[in-house]
Coordinates of C-alpha atoms and ligand atoms in Angstrom, one line a residue:
X1 CA 35.8 62.5 9.2
X2 CA 36.5 60.0 12.5
X3 CA 33.1 59.0 14.2
X4 CA 33.3 57.6 17.8
X5 CA 30.3 55.4 17.9
X6 CA 28.8 54.2 21.5
X7 CA 26.6 51.7 22.1
X8 CA 25.0 50.6 25.3
X9 CA 20.8 49.9 24.1
X10 CA 21.2 46.8 26.6
X11 CA 23.9 44.4 28.3
X12 CA 27.2 45.6 26.4
X13 CA 29.2 48.7 26.3
X14 CA 30.6 49.3 22.6
X15 CA 32.4 51.7 21.4
X16 CA 34.3 52.3 17.8
X17 CA 35.9 54.7 16.1
X18 CA 35.2 54.6 12.0
X19 CA 37.0 57.0 10.0
X20 CA 35.5 58.0 6.4
X21 CA 38.0 56.6 4.2
X22 CA 40.1 54.3 6.6
X23 CA 36.9 52.3 7.9
X24 CA 37.0 50.8 11.3
X25 CA 40.0 51.9 13.2
X26 CA 39.4 50.7 16.6
X27 CA 36.6 48.8 18.6
X28 CA 36.3 47.7 22.4
X29 CA 33.4 45.8 23.8
X30 CA 32.7 45.2 27.5
X31 CA 29.8 42.3 27.9
X32 CA 27.8 42.3 30.7
X33 CA 26.7 38.9 30.5
X34 CA 28.9 37.2 33.6
X35 CA 27.0 39.7 35.9
X36 CA 23.7 38.9 34.9
X37 CA 23.7 35.4 34.5
X38 CA 23.0 34.9 38.1
X39 CA 19.6 36.4 37.9
X40 CA 18.9 34.4 34.2
X41 CA 18.0 37.4 32.3
X42 CA 19.3 41.8 32.2
X43 CA 18.7 43.5 35.3
X44 CA 17.9 46.9 33.6
X45 CA 19.2 48.7 36.5
X46 CA 22.6 47.1 37.0
X47 CA 22.8 47.2 33.3
X48 CA 23.2 51.1 33.6
X49 CA 25.3 51.5 36.4
X50 CA 27.7 49.1 34.7
X51 CA 27.8 51.2 31.2
X52 CA 28.6 54.2 33.7
X53 CA 31.5 52.0 35.2
X54 CA 32.6 50.7 31.9
X55 CA 31.8 53.6 29.5
X56 CA 34.7 56.3 30.1
X57 CA 37.6 53.5 30.3
X58 CA 36.7 51.8 27.4
X59 CA 36.2 55.0 25.1
X60 CA 40.1 56.0 26.1
X61 CA 40.8 52.4 25.3
X62 CA 39.8 52.7 21.9
X63 CA 41.0 56.1 21.5
X64 CA 44.6 54.7 22.4
X65 CA 44.4 51.7 20.1
X66 CA 43.3 53.8 17.6
X67 CA 46.7 55.8 18.0
X68 CA 44.7 59.0 18.0
X69 CA 43.5 61.5 20.6
X70 CA 39.8 62.7 21.5
X71 CA 40.7 65.9 20.1
X72 CA 40.7 63.8 16.7
X73 CA 37.3 62.9 16.4
X74 CA 34.3 64.9 14.4
X75 CA 31.5 63.7 15.6
X76 CA 29.7 61.2 18.0
X77 CA 27.2 58.7 17.2
X78 CA 25.3 57.2 20.0
X79 CA 22.9 54.8 20.2
X80 CA 19.1 56.7 20.5
X81 CA 16.9 53.5 20.7
X82 CA 15.3 51.5 20.9
X83 CA 16.4 49.4 24.1
X84 CA 16.6 50.1 27.8
X85 CA 15.9 53.5 28.5
X86 CA 18.5 54.1 31.6
X87 CA 20.8 51.8 29.9
X88 CA 20.4 54.3 26.5
X89 CA 20.8 57.3 28.6
X90 CA 24.0 56.8 29.8
X91 CA 25.7 56.7 26.2
X92 CA 23.4 59.0 25.2
X93 CA 24.4 61.6 28.2
X94 CA 28.0 60.8 27.8
X95 CA 28.0 61.6 24.1
X96 CA 26.2 64.7 24.6
X97 CA 28.8 65.6 27.3
X98 CA 31.9 64.7 25.3
X99 CA 30.8 66.5 22.2
X100 CA 30.2 69.7 24.5
X101 CA 34.1 69.6 25.5
X102 CA 35.0 69.3 22.2
X103 CA 32.9 71.1 20.3
X104 CA 31.7 68.5 17.5
X105 CA 28.3 67.4 16.9
X106 CA 26.3 64.2 18.1
X107 CA 23.7 62.2 16.2
X108 CA 21.2 59.5 17.7
X109 CA 21.3 56.3 15.7
X110 CA 18.6 53.3 15.5
X111 CA 19.9 50.2 16.9
X112 CA 18.2 48.0 14.0
X113 CA 20.0 50.6 11.6
X114 CA 23.3 49.6 13.3
X115 CA 22.2 46.0 12.7
X116 CA 21.1 46.1 9.2
X117 CA 24.3 48.1 8.0
X118 CA 26.7 46.3 10.0
X119 CA 27.3 43.6 6.5
X120 CA 28.9 47.1 4.9
X121 CA 31.8 47.2 7.1
X122 CA 33.2 44.0 5.5
X123 CA 35.7 44.2 2.8
X124 CA 33.0 43.1 -0.1
X125 CA 29.9 44.5 1.1
X126 CA 26.8 44.2 -0.4
X127 CA 25.2 46.8 -2.7
X128 CA 22.1 48.4 -2.5
X129 CA 18.9 47.2 -2.8
X130 CA 19.2 44.1 -0.3
X131 CA 17.2 42.2 1.6
X132 CA 17.9 41.5 5.1
X133 CA 17.1 39.3 7.8
X134 CA 17.3 40.8 10.8
X135 CA 17.6 38.6 13.7
X136 CA 17.7 39.8 17.2
X137 CA 17.2 39.2 20.9
X138 CA 13.8 41.5 20.2
X139 CA 13.6 41.6 16.4
X140 CA 12.9 39.3 13.6
X141 CA 12.3 41.1 10.4
X142 CA 12.8 40.7 6.9
X143 CA 13.6 44.0 5.0
X144 CA 14.0 45.4 2.0
X145 CA 16.7 47.9 2.4
X146 CA 17.2 50.4 -0.5
X147 CA 20.1 52.5 1.0
X148 CA 20.9 54.2 3.9
X149 CA 16.9 55.1 5.4
X150 CA 15.0 53.3 3.2
X151 CA 13.6 50.6 4.7
X152 CA 10.4 48.4 4.0
X153 CA 9.2 45.8 5.8
X154 CA 8.5 42.7 4.0
X155 CA 7.7 40.4 7.2
X156 CA 8.4 40.1 10.9
X157 CA 7.2 38.2 13.7
X158 CA 4.0 38.1 15.0
X159 CA 5.1 36.9 18.8
X160 CA 8.4 36.1 19.9
X161 CA 11.9 37.2 18.2
X162 CA 14.1 34.3 17.0
X163 CA 16.5 35.1 19.8
X164 CA 13.7 35.4 22.2
X165 CA 12.6 31.9 21.0
X166 CA 16.5 30.7 21.4
X167 CA 16.9 32.1 24.9
X168 CA 13.3 30.9 26.1
X169 CA 13.8 27.5 25.2
X170 CA 17.3 27.6 26.5
X171 CA 15.9 28.3 29.9
X172 CA 13.4 25.3 29.6
X173 CA 16.3 23.0 28.6
X174 CA 18.3 24.5 32.2
X175 CA 21.0 26.1 30.2
X176 CA 22.1 29.8 31.7
X177 CA 21.7 33.3 30.4
X178 CA 21.9 34.4 27.3
X179 CA 20.5 31.0 25.9
X180 CA 21.5 31.4 22.1
X181 CA 24.9 30.2 22.0
X182 CA 24.8 27.7 24.9
X183 CA 21.6 26.1 23.2
X184 CA 23.3 26.0 19.5
X185 CA 26.4 24.2 21.2
X186 CA 24.2 21.8 23.2
X187 CA 22.3 21.5 19.7
X188 CA 25.8 20.3 18.1
X189 CA 25.7 17.4 20.0
X190 CA 22.2 16.3 19.3
X191 CA 21.0 13.5 17.1
X192 CA 19.7 15.2 14.0
X193 CA 16.2 13.8 13.2
X194 CA 15.2 11.6 16.5
X195 CA 12.5 14.5 17.3
X196 CA 11.2 16.7 15.3
X197 CA 9.3 20.0 15.9
X198 CA 6.5 21.9 13.8
X199 CA 7.8 24.8 11.4
X200 CA 5.1 27.7 12.4
X201 CA 4.0 29.4 9.7
X202 CA 6.7 27.9 6.9
X203 CA 3.4 27.9 4.5
X204 CA 1.6 30.9 5.5
X205 CA 2.2 32.4 2.1
X206 CA 3.6 35.8 3.6
X207 CA 6.9 36.7 5.0
X208 CA 6.0 36.6 8.9
X209 CA 6.9 34.0 11.7
X210 CA 5.8 32.9 15.0
X211 CA 7.9 31.4 17.3
X212 CA 6.4 31.6 20.8
X213 CA 4.9 27.9 19.8
X214 CA 7.7 26.1 19.6
X215 CA 9.0 26.7 23.1
X216 CA 5.4 25.3 24.0
X217 CA 6.2 21.8 22.3
X218 CA 10.1 22.1 23.7
X219 CA 8.7 22.3 27.1
X220 CA 6.2 19.1 26.1
X221 CA 9.2 17.0 24.6
X222 CA 11.6 18.0 27.7
X223 CA 9.1 16.9 30.4
X224 CA 8.5 13.7 28.6
X225 CA 12.3 12.8 28.1
X226 CA 14.1 15.1 31.5
X227 CA 16.2 14.7 32.6
X228 CA 18.2 12.3 30.5
X229 CA 21.3 14.6 28.8
X230 CA 21.4 13.2 25.6
X231 CA 18.0 14.0 25.2
X232 CA 18.3 17.3 26.2
X233 CA 20.7 17.4 23.2
X234 CA 18.3 16.2 20.9
X235 CA 15.7 18.7 21.9
X236 CA 17.8 21.6 21.7
X237 CA 19.2 19.7 18.2
X238 CA 15.3 19.4 16.9
X239 CA 14.4 23.5 18.2
X240 CA 17.6 24.9 16.1
X241 CA 16.6 22.7 13.3
X242 CA 13.2 23.8 13.3
X243 CA 13.9 27.6 13.8
X244 CA 16.8 27.7 10.8
X245 CA 14.3 26.1 8.4
X246 CA 11.9 28.5 8.8
X247 CA 14.1 31.5 8.7
X248 CA 16.1 30.0 5.5
X249 CA 12.8 29.2 3.8
X250 CA 11.2 32.7 4.6
X251 CA 14.7 34.9 4.1
X252 CA 15.1 33.0 0.2
X253 CA 11.1 33.7 -0.5
X254 CA 11.6 37.2 0.3
X255 CA 14.7 37.3 -2.3
X256 CA 12.7 35.6 -5.0
X257 CA 9.2 37.6 -4.5
X258 CA 11.4 41.2 -4.8
X259 CA 13.7 39.7 -7.2
X260 CA 16.9 41.2 -5.5
X261 CA 19.8 38.6 -5.6
X262 CA 21.3 40.0 -2.3
X263 CA 20.7 38.8 1.0
X264 CA 22.0 40.3 4.4
X265 CA 22.0 38.6 7.5
X266 CA 22.4 40.7 11.2
X267 CA 21.9 40.4 14.7
X268 CA 22.9 38.1 17.2
X269 CA 20.9 35.2 16.1
X270 CA 23.2 35.7 13.0
X271 CA 25.9 34.1 14.5
X272 CA 24.6 30.7 14.6
X273 CA 26.1 28.3 13.2
X274 CA 23.9 26.3 11.8
X275 CA 21.8 28.8 10.4
X276 CA 24.6 30.3 8.5
X277 CA 25.6 26.9 7.2
X278 CA 22.1 26.3 6.0
X279 CA 21.2 29.1 4.7
X280 CA 24.3 29.8 2.6
X281 CA 24.0 26.7 1.3
X282 CA 20.3 27.0 0.1
X283 CA 21.2 30.5 -1.5
X284 CA 24.2 29.0 -3.3
X285 CA 22.3 26.8 -5.0
X286 CA 19.5 29.1 -6.0
X287 CA 22.4 31.8 -7.2
X288 CA 21.5 34.1 -4.4
X289 CA 24.6 36.4 -2.5
X290 CA 24.6 35.7 1.3
X291 CA 26.7 38.6 3.3
X292 CA 27.1 38.5 7.2
X293 CA 28.6 40.8 9.3
X294 CA 31.8 39.0 11.3
X295 CA 30.6 37.1 14.4
X296 CA 31.7 39.9 16.4
X297 CA 29.5 42.6 14.8
X298 CA 26.6 40.2 14.8
X299 CA 25.8 40.8 18.4
X300 CA 25.7 44.1 19.6
X301 CA 28.8 46.5 19.2
X302 CA 30.0 49.8 18.5
X303 CA 31.3 49.4 15.2
X304 CA 27.8 49.3 13.8
X305 CA 26.7 52.5 15.7
X306 CA 29.6 54.4 14.2
X307 CA 29.2 53.2 10.8
X308 CA 25.7 53.9 10.7
X309 CA 26.2 57.4 12.1
X310 CA 28.9 58.0 9.6
X311 CA 26.7 57.5 7.0
X312 CA 24.1 60.0 8.2
X313 CA 26.6 62.4 9.2
X314 CA 28.3 62.5 5.8
X315 CA 24.8 63.8 4.4
X316 CA 24.0 66.0 7.4
X317 CA 25.2 69.2 8.8
X318 CA 24.3 69.4 12.0
X319 CA 25.5 71.1 15.3
X320 CA 22.6 69.4 17.7
X321 CA 24.0 68.8 21.1
X322 CA 20.4 68.0 22.5
X323 CA 20.0 64.3 23.0
X324 CA 17.2 61.9 23.9
X325 CA 16.4 58.2 23.9
X326 CA 13.9 56.6 22.5
X327 CA 12.9 53.0 24.3
X328 CA 10.9 52.0 21.1
X329 CA 11.1 53.0 18.0
X330 CA 10.3 51.9 14.6
X331 CA 12.6 51.7 12.0
X332 CA 10.0 52.9 9.3
X333 CA 10.0 56.5 10.9
X334 CA 13.5 57.0 9.6
X335 CA 14.7 60.0 6.7
X336 CA 16.3 58.4 4.5
X337 CA 19.5 60.3 3.5
Ligands
LIG401 O1 21.9 41.8 18.6 P1 21.5 40.8 19.8 O2 23.1 41.0 20.3 O3 21.1 42.1 20.7 C1 19.7 42.5 20.7 O4 19.6 43.6 19.8 O5 18.4 42.1 20.9 O6 21.2 39.7 19.8 C2 20.8 38.9 21.1 C3 20.3 37.6 20.6 C4 20.3 36.7 22.1 O7 18.7 36.4 22.1 C5 20.9 35.3 21.8 O8 20.9 34.6 22.7 C6 21.6 35.5 20.2 O9 21.0 36.7 19.6 N1 22.1 34.8 19.8 C7 22.4 33.4 19.0 C8 23.7 32.8 18.8 N2 24.4 34.2 19.6 C9 23.7 35.1 19.6 N3 21.1 32.6 18.8 C10 21.0 31.7 18.6 N4 22.8 31.3 17.8 C11 23.7 31.4 18.3 N5 25.1 31.5 18.0
LIG402 ZN1 21.3 44.5 18.9

């Protein structure tokens, strides 16, 4: 079965073709980062309009890359939520229109389910059950993943998401949008240990997180040491060290508490090099296997939506062509397959 995946939840138009036996055939992405950078963040209306401009040419390009025809597609999976309502509607309505024309079914996919399952696209995928550290721009969660749709929340952030903390801190340090990659790059030039920031909730005894206090601590440091360039790098370093340590300690605690020996890291912050290095090192010492998606599949993409859709469509005999979007949508509302 050939599934076309469409992702338009935020500022990336992602398209992919996933084949049940042959795997991922092709994928294409258009990032709106340059367009939103001017405004210091995503402008929802501009995002929707750009998805409209890009989506059909990207679908054509993906079909061509996969050396197949649109008529070969058996089903369409689109991101139904959570995300920006207008942006989601572009993907959902294009999916529905194409499905009518091709007389094939559509399926709305939960964006976070896409992220959670994205490491399964790799060559040596983790077996169920595993623990997932989901670290994106909007979410920071530890989940126990027993199968497709079998998600138990173990802990989550009580305020800012990890990616959001990266983005806000980057802004404080005068770096552009999106802040995560820029801050991480600056941190690599910083001196380790010059500044020490708090590790929020590291000893809370549960698996929850809190990152909003870190930006206040950064602000205080930045005010004291600005505008010195070296200090900015040292502050970025201290921030990254704090956030990476908390994520590492809590993720490994979740693995220890549940007894599962497999940890999956997914979502945009999973692209962070220091997080990967520290987590992999600590996990190895404890005999835990860590799985990551490819860097390009950490941030938003169509491949994870095509893949997650394909897993559900295998078990679902649907001819549904209605479509709707959900700007807010909890993962634990999903049905297991
Ligand atoms: O998963 P994602 O692409 O979108 C959401 O679903 O939210 O995650 C985007 C987030 C942004 O906050 C971005 O700054 C962060 O991931 N990010 C990073 C890195 N690359 C992306 N944060 C830290 N280090 C990175 N290398
Ligand atoms: Zn995402």
